[in-house]
Coordinates of C-alpha atoms (C1' of nucleotides) in Angstrom, one line a residue:
Chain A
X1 CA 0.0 0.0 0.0
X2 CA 2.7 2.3 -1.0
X3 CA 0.7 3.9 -3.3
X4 CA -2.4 6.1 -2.2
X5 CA -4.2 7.3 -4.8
X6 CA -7.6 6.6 -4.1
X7 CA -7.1 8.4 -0.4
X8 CA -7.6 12.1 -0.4
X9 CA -4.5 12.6 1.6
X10 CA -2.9 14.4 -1.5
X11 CA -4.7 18.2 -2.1
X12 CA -4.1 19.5 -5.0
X13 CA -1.0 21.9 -4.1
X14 CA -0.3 25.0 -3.5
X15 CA 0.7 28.0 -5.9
X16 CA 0.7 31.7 -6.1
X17 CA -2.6 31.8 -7.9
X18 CA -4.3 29.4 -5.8
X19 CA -3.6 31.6 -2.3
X20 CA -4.2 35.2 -4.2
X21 CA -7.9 33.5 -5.6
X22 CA -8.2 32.3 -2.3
X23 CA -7.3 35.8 -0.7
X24 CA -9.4 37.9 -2.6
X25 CA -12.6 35.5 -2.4
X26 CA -11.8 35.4 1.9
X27 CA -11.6 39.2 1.2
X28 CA -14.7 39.8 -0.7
X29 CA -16.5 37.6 1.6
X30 CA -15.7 38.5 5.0
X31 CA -14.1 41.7 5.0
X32 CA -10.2 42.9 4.3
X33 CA -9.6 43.1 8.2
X34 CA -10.7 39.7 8.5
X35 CA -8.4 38.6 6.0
X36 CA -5.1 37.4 7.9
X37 CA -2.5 34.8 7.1
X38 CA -3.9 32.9 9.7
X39 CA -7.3 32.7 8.5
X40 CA -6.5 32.2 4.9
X41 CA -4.4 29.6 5.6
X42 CA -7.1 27.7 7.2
X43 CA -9.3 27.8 4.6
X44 CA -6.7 26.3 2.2
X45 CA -6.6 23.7 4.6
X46 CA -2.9 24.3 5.3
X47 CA -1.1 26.0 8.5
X48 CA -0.2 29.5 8.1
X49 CA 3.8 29.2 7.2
X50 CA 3.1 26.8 4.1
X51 CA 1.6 30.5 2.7
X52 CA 5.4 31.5 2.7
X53 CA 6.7 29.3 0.1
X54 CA 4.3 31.1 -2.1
X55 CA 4.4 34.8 -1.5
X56 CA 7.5 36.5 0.7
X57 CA 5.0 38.2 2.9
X58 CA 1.4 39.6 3.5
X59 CA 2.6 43.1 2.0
X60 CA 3.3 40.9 -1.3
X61 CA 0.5 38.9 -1.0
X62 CA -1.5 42.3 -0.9
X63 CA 0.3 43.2 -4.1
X64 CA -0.8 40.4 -5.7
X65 CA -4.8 40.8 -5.0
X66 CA -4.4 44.3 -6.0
X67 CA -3.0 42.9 -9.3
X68 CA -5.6 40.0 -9.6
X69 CA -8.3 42.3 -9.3
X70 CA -7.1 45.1 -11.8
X71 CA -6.7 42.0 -14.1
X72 CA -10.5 41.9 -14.4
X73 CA -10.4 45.3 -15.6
X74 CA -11.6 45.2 -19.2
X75 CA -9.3 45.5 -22.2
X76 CA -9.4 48.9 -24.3
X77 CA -12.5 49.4 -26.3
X78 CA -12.8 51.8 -29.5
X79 CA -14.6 54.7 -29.2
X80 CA -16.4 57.1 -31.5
X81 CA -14.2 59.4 -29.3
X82 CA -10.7 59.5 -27.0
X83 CA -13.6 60.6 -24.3
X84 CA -15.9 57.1 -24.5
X85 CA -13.1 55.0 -25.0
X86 CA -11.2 56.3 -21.8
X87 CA -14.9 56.9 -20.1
X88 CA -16.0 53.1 -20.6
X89 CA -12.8 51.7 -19.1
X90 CA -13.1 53.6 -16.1
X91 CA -16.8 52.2 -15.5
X92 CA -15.4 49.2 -16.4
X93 CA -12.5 49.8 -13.7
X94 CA -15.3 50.8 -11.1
X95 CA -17.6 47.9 -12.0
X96 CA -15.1 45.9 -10.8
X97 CA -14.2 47.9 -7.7
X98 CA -17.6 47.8 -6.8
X99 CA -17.1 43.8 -6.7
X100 CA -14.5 44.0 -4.4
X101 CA -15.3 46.8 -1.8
X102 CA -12.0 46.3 -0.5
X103 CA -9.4 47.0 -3.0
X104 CA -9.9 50.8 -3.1
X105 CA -8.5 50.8 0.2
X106 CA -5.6 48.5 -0.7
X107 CA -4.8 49.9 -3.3
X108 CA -4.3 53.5 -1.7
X109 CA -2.3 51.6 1.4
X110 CA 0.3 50.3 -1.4
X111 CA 3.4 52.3 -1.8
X112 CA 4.3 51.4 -5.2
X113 CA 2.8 50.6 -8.3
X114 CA 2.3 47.1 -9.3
X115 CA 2.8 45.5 -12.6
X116 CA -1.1 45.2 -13.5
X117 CA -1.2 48.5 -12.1
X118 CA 1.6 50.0 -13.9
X119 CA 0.5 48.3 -17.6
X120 CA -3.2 49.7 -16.9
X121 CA -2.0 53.2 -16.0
X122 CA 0.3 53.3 -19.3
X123 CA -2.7 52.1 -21.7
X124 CA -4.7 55.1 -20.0
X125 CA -2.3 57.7 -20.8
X126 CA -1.8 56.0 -24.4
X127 CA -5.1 56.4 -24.8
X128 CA -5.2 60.1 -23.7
X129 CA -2.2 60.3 -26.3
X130 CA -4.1 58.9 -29.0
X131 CA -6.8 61.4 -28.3
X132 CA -4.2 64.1 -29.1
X133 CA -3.2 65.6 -25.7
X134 CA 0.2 66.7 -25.5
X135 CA 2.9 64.5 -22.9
X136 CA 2.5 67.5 -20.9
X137 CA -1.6 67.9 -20.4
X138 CA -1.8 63.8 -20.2
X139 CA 0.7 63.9 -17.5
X140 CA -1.4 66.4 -15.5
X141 CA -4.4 65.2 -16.9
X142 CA -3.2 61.9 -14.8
X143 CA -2.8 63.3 -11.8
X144 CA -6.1 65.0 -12.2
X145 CA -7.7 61.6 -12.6
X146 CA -6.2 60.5 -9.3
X147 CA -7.5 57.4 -8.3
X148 CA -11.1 57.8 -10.6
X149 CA -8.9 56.2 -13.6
X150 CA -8.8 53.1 -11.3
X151 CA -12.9 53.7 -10.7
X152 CA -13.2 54.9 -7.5
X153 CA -13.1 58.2 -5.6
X154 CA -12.2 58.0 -1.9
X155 CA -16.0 58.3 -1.0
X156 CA -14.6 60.2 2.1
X157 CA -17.3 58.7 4.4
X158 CA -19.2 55.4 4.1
X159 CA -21.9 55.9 2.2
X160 CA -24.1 53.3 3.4
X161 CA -23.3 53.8 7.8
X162 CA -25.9 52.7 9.7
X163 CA -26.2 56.7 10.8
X164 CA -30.1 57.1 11.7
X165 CA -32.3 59.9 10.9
X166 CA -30.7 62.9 11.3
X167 CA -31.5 64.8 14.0
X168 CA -33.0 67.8 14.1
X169 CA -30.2 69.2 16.6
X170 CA -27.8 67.8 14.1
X171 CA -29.8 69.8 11.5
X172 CA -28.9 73.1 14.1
X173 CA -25.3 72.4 14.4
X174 CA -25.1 71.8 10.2
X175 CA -27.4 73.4 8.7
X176 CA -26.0 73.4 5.2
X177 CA -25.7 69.6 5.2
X178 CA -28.8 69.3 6.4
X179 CA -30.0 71.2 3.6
X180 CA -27.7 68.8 1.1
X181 CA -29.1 65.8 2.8
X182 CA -32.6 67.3 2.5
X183 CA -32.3 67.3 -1.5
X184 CA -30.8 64.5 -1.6
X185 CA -33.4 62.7 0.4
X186 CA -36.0 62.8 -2.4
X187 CA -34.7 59.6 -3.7
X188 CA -34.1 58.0 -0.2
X189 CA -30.7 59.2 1.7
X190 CA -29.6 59.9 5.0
X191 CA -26.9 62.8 6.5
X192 CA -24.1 63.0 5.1
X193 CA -24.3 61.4 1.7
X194 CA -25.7 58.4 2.7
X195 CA -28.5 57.0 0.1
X196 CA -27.1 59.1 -2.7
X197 CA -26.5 57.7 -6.2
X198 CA -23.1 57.1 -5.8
X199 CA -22.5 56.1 -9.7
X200 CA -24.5 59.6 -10.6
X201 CA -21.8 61.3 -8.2
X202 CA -19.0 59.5 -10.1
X203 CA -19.8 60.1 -13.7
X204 CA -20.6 63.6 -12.7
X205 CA -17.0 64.6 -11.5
X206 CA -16.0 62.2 -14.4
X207 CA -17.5 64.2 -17.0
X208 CA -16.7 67.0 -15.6
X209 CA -12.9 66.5 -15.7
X210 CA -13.7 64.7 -19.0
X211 CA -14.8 67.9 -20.5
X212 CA -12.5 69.7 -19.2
X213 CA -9.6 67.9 -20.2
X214 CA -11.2 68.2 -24.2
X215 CA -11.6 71.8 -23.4
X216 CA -7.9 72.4 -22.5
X217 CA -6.9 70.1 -25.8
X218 CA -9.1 72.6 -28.1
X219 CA -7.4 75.5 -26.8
X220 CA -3.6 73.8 -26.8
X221 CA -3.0 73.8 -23.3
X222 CA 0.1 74.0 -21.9
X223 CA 2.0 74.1 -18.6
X224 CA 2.4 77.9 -17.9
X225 CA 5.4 76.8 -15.4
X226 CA 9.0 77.3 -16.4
X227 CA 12.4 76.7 -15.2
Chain B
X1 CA 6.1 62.5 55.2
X2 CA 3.0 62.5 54.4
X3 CA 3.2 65.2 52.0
X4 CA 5.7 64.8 48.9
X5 CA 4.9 68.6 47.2
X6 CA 9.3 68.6 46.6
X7 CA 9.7 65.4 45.1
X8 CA 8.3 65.2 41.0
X9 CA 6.6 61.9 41.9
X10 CA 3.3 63.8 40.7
X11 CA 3.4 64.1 36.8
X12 CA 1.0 66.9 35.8
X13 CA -2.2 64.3 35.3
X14 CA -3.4 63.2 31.8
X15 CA -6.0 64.5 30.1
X16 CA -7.8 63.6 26.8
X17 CA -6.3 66.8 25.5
X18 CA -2.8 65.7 26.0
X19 CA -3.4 62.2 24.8
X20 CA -4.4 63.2 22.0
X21 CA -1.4 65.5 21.2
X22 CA 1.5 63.8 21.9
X23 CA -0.8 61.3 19.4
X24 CA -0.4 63.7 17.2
X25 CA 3.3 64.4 17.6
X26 CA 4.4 60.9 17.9
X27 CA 2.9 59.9 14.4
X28 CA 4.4 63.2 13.1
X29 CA 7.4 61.9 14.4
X30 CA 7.6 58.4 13.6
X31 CA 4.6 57.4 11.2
X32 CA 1.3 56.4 11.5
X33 CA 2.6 52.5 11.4
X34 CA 4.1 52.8 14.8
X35 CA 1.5 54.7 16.7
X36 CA 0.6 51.7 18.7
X37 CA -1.4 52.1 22.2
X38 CA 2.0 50.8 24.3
X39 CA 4.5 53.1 22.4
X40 CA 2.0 56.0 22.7
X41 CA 2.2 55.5 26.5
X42 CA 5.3 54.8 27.1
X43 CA 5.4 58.5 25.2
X44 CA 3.9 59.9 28.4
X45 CA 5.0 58.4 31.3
X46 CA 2.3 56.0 31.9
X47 CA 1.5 52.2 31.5
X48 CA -0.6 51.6 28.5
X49 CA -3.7 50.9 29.8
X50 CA -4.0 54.1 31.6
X51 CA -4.9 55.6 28.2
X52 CA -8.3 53.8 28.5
X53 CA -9.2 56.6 30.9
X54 CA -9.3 58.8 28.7
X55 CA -10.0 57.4 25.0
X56 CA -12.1 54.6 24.2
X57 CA -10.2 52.5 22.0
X58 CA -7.7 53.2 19.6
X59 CA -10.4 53.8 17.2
X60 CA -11.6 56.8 19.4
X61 CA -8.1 57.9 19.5
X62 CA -7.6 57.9 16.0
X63 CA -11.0 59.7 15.7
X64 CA -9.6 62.4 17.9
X65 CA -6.3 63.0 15.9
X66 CA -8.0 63.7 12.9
X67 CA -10.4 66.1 14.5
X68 CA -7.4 68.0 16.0
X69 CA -5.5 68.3 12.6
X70 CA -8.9 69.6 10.9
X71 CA -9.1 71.7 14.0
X72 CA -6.0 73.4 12.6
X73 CA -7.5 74.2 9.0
X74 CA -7.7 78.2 9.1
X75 CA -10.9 79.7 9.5
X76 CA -13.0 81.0 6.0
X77 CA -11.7 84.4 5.2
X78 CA -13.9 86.4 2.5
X79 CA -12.6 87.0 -0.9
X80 CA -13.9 88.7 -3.9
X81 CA -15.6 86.0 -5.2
X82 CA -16.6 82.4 -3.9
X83 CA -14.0 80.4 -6.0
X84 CA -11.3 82.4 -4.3
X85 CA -13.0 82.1 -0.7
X86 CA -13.0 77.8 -1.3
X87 CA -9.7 77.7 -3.0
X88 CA -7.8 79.7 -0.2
X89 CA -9.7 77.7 2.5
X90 CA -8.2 74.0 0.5
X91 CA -5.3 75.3 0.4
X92 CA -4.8 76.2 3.9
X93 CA -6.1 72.6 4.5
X94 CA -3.4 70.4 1.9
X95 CA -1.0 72.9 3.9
X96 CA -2.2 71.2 7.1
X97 CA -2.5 67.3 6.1
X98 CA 1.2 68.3 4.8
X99 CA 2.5 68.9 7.9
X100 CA 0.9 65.6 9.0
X101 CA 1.7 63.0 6.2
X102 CA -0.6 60.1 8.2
X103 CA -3.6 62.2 8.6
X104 CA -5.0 61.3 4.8
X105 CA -4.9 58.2 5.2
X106 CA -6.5 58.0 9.0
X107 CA -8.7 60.3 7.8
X108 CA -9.5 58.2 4.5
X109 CA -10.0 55.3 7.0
X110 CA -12.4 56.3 9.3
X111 CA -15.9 54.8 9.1
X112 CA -17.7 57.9 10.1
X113 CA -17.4 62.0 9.8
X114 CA -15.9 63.3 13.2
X115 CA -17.2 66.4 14.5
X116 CA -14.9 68.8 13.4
X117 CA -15.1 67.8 9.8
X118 CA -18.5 67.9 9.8
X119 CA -18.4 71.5 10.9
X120 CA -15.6 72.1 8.4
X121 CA -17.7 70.5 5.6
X122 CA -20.6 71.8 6.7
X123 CA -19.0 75.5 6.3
X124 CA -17.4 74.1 2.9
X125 CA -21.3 73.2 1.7
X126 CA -22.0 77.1 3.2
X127 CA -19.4 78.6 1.1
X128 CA -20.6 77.0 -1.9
X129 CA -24.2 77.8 -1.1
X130 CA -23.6 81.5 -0.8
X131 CA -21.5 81.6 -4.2
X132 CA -25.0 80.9 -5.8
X133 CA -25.3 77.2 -6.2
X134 CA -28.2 75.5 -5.9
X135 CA -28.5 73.0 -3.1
X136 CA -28.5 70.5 -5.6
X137 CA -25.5 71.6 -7.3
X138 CA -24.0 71.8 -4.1
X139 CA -24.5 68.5 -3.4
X140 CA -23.1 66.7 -6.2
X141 CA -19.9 69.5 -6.2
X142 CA -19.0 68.3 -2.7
X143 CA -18.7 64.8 -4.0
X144 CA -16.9 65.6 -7.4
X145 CA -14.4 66.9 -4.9
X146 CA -13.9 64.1 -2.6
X147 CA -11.1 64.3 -0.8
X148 CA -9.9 66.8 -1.7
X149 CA -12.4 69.1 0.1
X150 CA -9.9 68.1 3.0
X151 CA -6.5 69.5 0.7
X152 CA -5.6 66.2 -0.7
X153 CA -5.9 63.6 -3.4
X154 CA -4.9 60.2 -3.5
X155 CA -1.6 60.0 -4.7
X156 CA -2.3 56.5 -6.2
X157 CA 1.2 55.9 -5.4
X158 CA 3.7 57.1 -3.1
X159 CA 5.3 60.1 -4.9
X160 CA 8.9 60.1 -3.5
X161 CA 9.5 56.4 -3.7
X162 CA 13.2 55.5 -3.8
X163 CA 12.5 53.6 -7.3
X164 CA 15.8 54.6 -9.1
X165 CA 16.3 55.1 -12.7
X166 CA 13.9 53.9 -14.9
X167 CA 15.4 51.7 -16.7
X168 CA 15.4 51.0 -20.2
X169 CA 13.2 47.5 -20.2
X170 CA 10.5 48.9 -17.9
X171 CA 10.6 52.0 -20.7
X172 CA 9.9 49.3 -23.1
X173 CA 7.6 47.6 -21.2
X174 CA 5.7 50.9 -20.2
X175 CA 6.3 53.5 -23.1
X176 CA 3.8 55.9 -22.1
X177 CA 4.4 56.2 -19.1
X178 CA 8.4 56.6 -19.7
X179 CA 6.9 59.3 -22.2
X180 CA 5.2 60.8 -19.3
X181 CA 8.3 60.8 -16.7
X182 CA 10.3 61.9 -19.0
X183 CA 8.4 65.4 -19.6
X184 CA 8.5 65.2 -16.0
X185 CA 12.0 64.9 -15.6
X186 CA 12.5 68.7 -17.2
X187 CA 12.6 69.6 -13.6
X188 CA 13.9 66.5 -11.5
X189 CA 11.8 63.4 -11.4
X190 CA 11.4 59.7 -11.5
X191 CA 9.6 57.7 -13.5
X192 CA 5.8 57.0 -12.0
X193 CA 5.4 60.9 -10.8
X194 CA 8.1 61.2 -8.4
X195 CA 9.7 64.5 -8.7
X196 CA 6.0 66.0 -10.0
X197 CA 5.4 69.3 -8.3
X198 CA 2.5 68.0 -6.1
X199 CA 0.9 71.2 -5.2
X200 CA 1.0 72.0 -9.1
X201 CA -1.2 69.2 -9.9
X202 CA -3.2 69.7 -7.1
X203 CA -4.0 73.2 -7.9
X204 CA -4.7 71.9 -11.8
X205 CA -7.3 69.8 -10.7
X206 CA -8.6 71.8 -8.3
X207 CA -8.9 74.9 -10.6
X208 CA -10.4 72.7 -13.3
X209 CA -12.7 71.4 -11.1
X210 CA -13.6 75.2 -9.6
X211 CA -13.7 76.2 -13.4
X212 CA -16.1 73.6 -14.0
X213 CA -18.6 74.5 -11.0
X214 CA -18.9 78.0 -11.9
X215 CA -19.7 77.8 -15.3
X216 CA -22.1 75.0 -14.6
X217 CA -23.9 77.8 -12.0
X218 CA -23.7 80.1 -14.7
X219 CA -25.6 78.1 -17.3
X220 CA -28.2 77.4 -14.1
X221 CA -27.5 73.5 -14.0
X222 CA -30.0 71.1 -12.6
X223 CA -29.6 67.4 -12.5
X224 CA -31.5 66.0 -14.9
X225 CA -31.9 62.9 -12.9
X226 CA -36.1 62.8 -11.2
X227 CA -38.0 60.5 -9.6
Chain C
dC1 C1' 18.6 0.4 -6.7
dT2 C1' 20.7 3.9 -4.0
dT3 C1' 21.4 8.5 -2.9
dG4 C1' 21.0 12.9 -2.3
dA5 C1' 19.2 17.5 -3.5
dC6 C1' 15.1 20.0 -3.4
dG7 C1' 10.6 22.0 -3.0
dA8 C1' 6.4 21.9 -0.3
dG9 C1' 4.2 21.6 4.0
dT10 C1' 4.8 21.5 9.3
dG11 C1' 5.6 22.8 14.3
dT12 C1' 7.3 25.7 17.5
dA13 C1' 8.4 30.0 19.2
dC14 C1' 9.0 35.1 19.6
dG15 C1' 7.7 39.7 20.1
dC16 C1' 4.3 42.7 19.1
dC17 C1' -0.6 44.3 19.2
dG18 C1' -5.3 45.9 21.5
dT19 C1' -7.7 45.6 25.6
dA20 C1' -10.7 43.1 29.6
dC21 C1' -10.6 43.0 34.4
dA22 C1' -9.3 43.5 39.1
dC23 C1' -6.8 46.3 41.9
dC24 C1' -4.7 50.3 44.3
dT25 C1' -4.4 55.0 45.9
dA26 C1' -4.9 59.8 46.4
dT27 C1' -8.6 63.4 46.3
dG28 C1' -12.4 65.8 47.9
dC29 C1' -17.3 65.8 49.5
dT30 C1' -20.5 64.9 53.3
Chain D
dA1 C1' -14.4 60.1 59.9
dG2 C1' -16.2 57.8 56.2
dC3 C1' -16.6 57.0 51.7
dA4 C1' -17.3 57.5 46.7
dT5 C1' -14.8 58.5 42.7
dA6 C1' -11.3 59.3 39.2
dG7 C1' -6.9 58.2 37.5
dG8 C1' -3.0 55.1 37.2
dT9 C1' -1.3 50.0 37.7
dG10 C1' -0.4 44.9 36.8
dT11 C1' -1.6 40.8 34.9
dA12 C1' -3.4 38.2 31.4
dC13 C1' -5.6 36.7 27.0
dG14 C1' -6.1 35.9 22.3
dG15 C1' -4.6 37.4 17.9
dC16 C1' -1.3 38.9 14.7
dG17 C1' 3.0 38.4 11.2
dT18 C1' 6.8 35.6 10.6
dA19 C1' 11.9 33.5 11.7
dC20 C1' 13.8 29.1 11.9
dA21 C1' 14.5 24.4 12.1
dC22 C1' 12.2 20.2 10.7
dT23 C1' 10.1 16.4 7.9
dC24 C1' 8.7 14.1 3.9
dG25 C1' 7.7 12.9 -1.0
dT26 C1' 9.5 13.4 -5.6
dC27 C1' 12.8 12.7 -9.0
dA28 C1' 17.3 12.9 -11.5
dA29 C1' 22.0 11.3 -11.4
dG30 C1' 25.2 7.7 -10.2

DNA sequence: CTTGACGAGTGTACGCCGTACACCTATGCT
DNA sequence: AGCATAGGTGTACGGCGTACACTCGTCAAG
């Protein structure tokens, strides 16, 4: 009875892609600050220092998800226009993020760019290129962007806290919020941005910079600053 | 011997003030990575739990450091017209969360809006208000600026990494991008942004996002979205 | 067939973290 | 004088990331 391939005692190894799948579906499912080597070594049915022979470290293995996820990004799409073509890969960017709630935060905590990361950020600005804006207004045009060309803006508060009705001492204190969450309420909301239409709020400052950007091109923008 | 007024074995008692402050300095000092409850208290003199006295948890206590950094945001001065009256008011914020590197990303991390930048946002919403937007406008202009309400953007990336030369492969690999350093490097860079004149870009986007509100006022903009 | 290198998984242990809980002690009010 | 209270202490627990030494199955070379 040497051999034992009819017992289960063999899993199917280990490898990279196995733990970062693994990673970003403990992730998804139970929250990024439940996600520890610990408990995703458990769920591969393995104890936590077997993860090392696969990634150096949980900063790497963070790298990696980040990288797994901006995979799923779609691939560059022809527009009628620079503007649609570079519009529909940021939904697509923030359809994705919206899969994973977590990796907007990740990716901000990262302090350097990732391959995946890196390749997406260079088809954007070629595709801002290719739409005719200088080195110079793409680079700026970039940093604009921020982290919408990865389809998210920092939301700055949870949108979606369990904060109750406001208040009306809270409506004293802040009156002009009140007033905001008071328009906003027509279509369900609470305080302070809770309930709005998030994805209206995102193509609005998306369009806006959008336009912008297509306004600068027209007029041959260029960096007023010299040496 | 009852009394001991000579000898210093009375340290001037803690309060959540000080708490709070040498917080604030030690993550000024050392990064936000090594604020931890035990080093914090071994700051001041004490044994660790002794902080519980005064702050909750560390949450509370990272609550309370941002709230005293947005304490520090100057006050709304008038100017001639309300793009110059937000603009100044940003600015003297990004000055502030530049003097305290960790507080963008506390602040980016925290569940819920703290007192102190409610009241700051409130007065943000007020300034906007009495330009002449609508409450609606208002609304979705606070959003389109995020984060950067509170003077910053995500930086995607860490801008002075110690990444060295580019390198010719990862030009290769990453042409527009190298395109894009390279412009950049006209006044000392590296390649993913480092070197960029931060406040520059922040004041582009900033201006083109100012730019964008006011002419939306002008031409009386209303959210097409209804019920 | 033996051997030995090697890659994958294991087990133990260390030092850090946040914090619950019981305790002490000086202060100040009744 | 008695006592409640606020502020500081000491101990302890469970969790974390991970260094380091190990075992064991596989497979190529002799």
């Amino acid at each position: 009875m040497t051999r034992q391939e009819a017992t289960p005692t063999h899993r199917t190894p280990l490898n990279k892609d196995r733990v970062l799948r693994a990673a970003v579906a403990l992730a998804d499912a139970t929250g990024i600050d439940a996600l520890s080597m610990r408990r995703l070594a458990q769920e591969l049915d393995v104890v936590p220092m077997a993860l090392y022979k696969h990634v150096a470290n949980k900063e790497e293995l963070l790298d990696g998800m980040v990288d797994t996820v901006v995979g799923e990004i779609d691939p560059l799409t022809a527009g009628p226009d620079w503007q649609s073509a570079v519009r529909g890969r940021i939904l697509s960017a923030r359809r994705v993020l919206l899969r994973h709630p977590w990796a907007a935060r990740v990716i901000e905590s990262r302090t350097g760019p990732t391959p995946a990361v890196l390749a997406y950020l260079d088809s954007m600005a070629g595709s801002f290129r290719d739409g005719g804006l200088s080195a110079d207004l793409t680079h700026h045009v970039m940093h604009a962007m921020g982290s919408r060309l990865l389809g998210f803006s920092q939301e700055l508060f949870d949108t979606s806290g369990p904060s109750g009705p406001p208040g009306p001492e809270l409506a004293a204190r802040y009156p002009h919020i009140a007033e905001l969450a008071a328009t906003a309420a027509h279509d369900g909301s609470s305080p302070v941005g809770g309930g709005c239409d998030d994805q209206f709020e995102f193509e609005f400052a998306l369009d806006l910079l959008l336009d912008g950007f297509e306004s600068l091109r027209c007029q041959g923008w260029t960096s007023a600053r010299k040496a």
